[in-house]
Tab-separated table of C-alpha atoms in Angstrom:
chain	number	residue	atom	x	y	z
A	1	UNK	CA	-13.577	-144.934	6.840
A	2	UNK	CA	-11.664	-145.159	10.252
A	3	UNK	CA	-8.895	-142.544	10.822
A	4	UNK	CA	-6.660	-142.156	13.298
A	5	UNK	CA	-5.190	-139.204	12.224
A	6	UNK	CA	-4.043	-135.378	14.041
A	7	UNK	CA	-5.412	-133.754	10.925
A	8	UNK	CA	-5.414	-134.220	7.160
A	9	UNK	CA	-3.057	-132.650	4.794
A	10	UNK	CA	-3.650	-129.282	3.255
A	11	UNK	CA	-2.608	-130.280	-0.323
A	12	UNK	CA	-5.806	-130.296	-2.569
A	13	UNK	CA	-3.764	-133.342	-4.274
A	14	UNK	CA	-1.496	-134.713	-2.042
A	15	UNK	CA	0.351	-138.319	-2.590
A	16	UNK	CA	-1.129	-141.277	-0.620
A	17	UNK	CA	0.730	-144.341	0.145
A	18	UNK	CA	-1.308	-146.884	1.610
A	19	UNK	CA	0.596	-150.185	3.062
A	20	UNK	CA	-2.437	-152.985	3.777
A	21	UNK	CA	-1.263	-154.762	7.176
A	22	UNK	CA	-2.362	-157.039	9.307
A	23	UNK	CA	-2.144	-157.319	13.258
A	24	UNK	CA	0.765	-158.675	13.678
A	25	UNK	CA	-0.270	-161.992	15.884
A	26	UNK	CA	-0.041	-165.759	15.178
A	27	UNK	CA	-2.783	-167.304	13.245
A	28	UNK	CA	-3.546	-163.943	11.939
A	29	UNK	CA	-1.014	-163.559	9.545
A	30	UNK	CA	1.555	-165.515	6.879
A	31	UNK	CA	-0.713	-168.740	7.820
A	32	UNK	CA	0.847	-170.714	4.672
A	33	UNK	CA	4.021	-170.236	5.441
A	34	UNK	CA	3.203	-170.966	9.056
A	35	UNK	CA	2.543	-174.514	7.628
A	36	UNK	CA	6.222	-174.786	6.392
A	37	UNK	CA	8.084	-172.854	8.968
A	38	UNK	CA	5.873	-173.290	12.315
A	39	UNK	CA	3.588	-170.494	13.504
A	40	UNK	CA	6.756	-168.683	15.554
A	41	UNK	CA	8.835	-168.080	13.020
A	42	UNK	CA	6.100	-167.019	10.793
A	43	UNK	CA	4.949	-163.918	12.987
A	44	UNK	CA	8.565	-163.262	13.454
A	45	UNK	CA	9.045	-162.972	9.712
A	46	UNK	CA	5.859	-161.163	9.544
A	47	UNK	CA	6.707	-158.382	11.986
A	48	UNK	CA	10.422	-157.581	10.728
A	49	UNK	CA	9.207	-157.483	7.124
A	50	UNK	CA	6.490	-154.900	7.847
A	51	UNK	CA	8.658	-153.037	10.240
A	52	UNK	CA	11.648	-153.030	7.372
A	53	UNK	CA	8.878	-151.993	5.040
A	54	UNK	CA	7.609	-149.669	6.829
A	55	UNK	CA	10.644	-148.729	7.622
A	56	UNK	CA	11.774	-147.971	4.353
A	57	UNK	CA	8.786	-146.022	2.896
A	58	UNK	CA	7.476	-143.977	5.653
A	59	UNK	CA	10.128	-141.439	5.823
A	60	UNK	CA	9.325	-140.153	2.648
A	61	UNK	CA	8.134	-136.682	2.865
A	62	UNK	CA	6.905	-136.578	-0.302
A	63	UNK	CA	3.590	-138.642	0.442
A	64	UNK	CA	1.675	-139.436	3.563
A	65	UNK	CA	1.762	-143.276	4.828
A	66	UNK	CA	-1.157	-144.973	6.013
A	67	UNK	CA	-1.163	-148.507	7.904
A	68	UNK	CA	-4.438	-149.732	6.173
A	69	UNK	CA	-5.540	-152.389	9.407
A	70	UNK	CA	-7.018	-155.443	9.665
A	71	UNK	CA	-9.228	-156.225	11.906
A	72	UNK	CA	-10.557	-153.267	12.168
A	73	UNK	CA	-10.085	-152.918	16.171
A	74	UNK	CA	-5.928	-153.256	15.569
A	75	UNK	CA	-5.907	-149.777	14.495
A	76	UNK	CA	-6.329	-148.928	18.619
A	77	UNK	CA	-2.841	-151.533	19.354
A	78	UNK	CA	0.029	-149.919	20.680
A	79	UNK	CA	2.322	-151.461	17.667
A	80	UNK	CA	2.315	-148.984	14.961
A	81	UNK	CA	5.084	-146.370	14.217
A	82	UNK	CA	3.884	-142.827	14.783
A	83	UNK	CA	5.272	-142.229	11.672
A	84	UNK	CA	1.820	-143.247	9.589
A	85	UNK	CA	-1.404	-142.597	9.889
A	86	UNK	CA	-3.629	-145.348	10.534
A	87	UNK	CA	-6.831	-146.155	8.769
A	88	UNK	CA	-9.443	-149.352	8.989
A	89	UNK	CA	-9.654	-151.543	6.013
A	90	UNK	CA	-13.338	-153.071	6.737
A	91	UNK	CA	-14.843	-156.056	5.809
A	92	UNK	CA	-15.297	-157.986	2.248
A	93	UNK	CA	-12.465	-159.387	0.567
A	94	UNK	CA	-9.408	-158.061	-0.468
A	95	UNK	CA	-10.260	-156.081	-3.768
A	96	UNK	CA	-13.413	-154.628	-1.736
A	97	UNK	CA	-11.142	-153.494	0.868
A	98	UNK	CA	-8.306	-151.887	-1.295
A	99	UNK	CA	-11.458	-150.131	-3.435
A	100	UNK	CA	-12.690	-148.647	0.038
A	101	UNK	CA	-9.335	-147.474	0.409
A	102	UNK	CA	-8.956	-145.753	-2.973
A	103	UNK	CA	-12.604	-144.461	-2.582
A	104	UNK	CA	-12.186	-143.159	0.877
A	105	UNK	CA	-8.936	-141.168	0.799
A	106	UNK	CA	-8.840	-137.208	0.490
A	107	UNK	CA	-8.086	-135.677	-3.966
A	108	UNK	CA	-5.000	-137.421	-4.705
A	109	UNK	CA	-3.419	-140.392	-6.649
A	110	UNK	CA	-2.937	-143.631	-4.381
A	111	UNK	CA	-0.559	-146.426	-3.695
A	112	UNK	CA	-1.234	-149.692	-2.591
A	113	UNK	CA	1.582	-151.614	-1.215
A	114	UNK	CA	1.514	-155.103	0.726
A	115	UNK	CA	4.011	-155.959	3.685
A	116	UNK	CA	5.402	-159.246	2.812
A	117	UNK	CA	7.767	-158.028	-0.492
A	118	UNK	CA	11.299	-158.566	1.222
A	119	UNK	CA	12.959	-156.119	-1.724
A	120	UNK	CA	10.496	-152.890	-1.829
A	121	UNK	CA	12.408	-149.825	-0.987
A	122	UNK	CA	10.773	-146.189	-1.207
A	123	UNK	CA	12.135	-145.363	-5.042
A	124	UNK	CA	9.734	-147.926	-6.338
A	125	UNK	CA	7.248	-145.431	-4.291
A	126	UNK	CA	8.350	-142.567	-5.875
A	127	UNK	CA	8.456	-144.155	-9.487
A	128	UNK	CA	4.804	-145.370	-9.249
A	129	UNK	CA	3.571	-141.510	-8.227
A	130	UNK	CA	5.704	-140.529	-11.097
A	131	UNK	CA	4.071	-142.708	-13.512
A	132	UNK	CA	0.813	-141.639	-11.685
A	133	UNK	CA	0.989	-138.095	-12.844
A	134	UNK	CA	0.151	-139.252	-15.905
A	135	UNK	CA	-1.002	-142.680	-16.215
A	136	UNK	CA	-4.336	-144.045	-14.726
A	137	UNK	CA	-2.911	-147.323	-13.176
A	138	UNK	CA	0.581	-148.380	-12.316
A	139	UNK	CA	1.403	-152.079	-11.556
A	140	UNK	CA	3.931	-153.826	-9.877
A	141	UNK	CA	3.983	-157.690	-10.953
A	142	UNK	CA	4.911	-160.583	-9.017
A	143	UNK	CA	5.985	-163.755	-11.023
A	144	UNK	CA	3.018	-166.004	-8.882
A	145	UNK	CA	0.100	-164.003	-11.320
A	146	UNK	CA	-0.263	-161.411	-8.999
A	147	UNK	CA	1.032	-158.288	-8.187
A	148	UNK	CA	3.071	-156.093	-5.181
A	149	UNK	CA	1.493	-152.731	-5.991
A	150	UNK	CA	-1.552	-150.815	-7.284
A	151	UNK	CA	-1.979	-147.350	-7.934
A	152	UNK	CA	-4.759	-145.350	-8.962
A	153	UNK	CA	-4.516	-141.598	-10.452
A	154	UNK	CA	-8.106	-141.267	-9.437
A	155	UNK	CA	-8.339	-138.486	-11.994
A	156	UNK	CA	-11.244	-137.733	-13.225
A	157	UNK	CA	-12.926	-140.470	-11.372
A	158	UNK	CA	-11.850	-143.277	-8.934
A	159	UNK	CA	-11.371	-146.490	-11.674
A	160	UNK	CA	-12.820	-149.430	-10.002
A	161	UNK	CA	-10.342	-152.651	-10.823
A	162	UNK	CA	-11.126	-155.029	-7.990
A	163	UNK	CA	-14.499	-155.995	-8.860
A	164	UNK	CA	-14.541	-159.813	-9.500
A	165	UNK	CA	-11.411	-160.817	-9.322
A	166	UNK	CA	-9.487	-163.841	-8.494
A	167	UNK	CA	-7.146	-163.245	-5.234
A	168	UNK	CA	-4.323	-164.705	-4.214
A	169	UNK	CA	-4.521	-167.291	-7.894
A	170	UNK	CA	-2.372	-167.381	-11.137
A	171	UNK	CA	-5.286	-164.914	-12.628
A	172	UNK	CA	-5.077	-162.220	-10.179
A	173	UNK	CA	-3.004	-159.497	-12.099
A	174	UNK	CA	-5.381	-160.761	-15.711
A	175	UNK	CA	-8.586	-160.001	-13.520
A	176	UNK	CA	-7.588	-156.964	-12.899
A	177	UNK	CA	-6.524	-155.995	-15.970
A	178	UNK	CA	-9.333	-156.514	-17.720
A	179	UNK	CA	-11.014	-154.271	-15.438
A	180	UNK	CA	-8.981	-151.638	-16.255
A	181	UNK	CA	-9.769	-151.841	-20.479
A	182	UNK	CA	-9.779	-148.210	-21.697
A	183	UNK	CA	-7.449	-146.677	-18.655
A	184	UNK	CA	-3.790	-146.510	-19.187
A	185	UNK	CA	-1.797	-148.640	-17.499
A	186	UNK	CA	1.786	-148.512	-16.701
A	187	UNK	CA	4.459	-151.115	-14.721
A	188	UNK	CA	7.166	-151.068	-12.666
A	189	UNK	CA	9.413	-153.901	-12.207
A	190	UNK	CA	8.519	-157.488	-11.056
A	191	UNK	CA	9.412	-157.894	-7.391
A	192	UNK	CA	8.714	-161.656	-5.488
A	193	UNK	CA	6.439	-161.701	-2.070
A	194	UNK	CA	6.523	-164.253	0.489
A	195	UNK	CA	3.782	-166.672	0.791
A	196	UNK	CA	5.271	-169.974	1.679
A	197	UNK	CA	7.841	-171.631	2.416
A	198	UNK	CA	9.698	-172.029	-0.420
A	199	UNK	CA	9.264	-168.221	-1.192
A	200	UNK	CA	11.209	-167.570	1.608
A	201	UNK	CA	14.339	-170.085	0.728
A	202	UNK	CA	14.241	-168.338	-2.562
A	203	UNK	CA	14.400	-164.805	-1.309
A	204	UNK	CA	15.950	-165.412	2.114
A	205	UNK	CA	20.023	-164.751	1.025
A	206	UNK	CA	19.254	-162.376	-1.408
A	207	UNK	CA	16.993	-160.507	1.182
A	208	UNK	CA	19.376	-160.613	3.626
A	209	UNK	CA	22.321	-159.258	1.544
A	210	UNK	CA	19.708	-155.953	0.151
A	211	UNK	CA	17.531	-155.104	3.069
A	212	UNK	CA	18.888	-153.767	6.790
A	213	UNK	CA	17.726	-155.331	9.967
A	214	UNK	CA	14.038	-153.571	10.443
A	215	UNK	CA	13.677	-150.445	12.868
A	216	UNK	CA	12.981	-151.683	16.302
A	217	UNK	CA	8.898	-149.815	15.435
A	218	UNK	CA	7.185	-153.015	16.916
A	219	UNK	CA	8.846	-152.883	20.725
């Protein structure tokens, strides 16, 4: 795996956070809402929700933040806060990505976080590695089937959920789980993401009344 890193922590199991991005240009990213909203005001949205998120989660000293990158080559782009470490996601689809992730990071439990939930604030962060000290999977649930975050002791071994399942569909978070018969699994509270247009009428007030303006990161 691709790091862009000064040097890895010393902690034999340290606490990885791991937020999957994308470069932050149009027709690269938030391409159905783009169809609702226009392609400008999509990227816009796009930026200041990563930035907020990022924003929120990376200050954390109690676990290292990576900026998991796609395409690969955006992990050289002058637009990511020094504040994380930045790491290449590769190629395949999304669960074969986030399993290269959770395969490729130093002894540790992970946490898989997307950019595009308005609400996610850094004590859902810590609650997941709580649950993680004991528990083999935590899950975050969206109410579209799918889910906000995914976290992996990786105690004794690194559980592989991904394989064969059904992204961005109503069967996403039932694929996974039946990958993940025998392990313990634990939730956190159901949290809404943005994919389209009427996503973002839902969540846009209530957003905007529970989340600051973003850190200027992406200047």
């Amino acid at each position: 795996m691709k790091e862009e890193s000064a040097r890895r922590s010393p902690t034999a199991f340290a606490r990885h956070l791991v937020v999957m991005a994308k470069l932050p240009v149009a027709g690269r990213v938030k391409t159905r809402l783009a169809r609702g909203v226009g392609v400008g005001r999509a990227v816009s949205f796009y930026r200041a929700g990563l930035a907020a998120a990022l924003g929120r989660v990376s200050q954390a000293r109690r676990w290292t933040t990576y900026v998991a990158v796609a395409p690969d080559s955006g992990i050289y782009e002058p637009v990511w806060p020094i504040s994380c470490r930045r790491i290449a996601q590769g190629r395949g689809d999304l669960g074969q990505r986030m399993q290269r992730v959770m395969d490729g990071l130093p002894p540790g439990p992970v946490v898989i976080i997307g950019s595009d939930v308005p609400e996610i604030r850094s004590e859902h962060i810590a609650s997941a590695f709580k649950i993680l000290a004991s528990a083999d999977v935590v899950l975050g649930p969206s109410p579209d089937g799918g889910y906000w975050l995914v976290g992996l002791r990786r105690r004794p071994r690194i559980a592989r959920i991904f394989d064969r399942v059904r992204w961005s569909h109503a069967e996403t978070l039932s694929d996974t789980l039946a990958n993940a018969v025998g392990l313990q699994v634990c939730w956190l509270e159901q949290l809404d993401d943005v994919d389209d247009a009427d996503d973002l009428a839902r969540l846009s007030e209530r957003a905007g009344r529970r989340i600051p303006s973003p850190p200027n990161i992406f200047s």
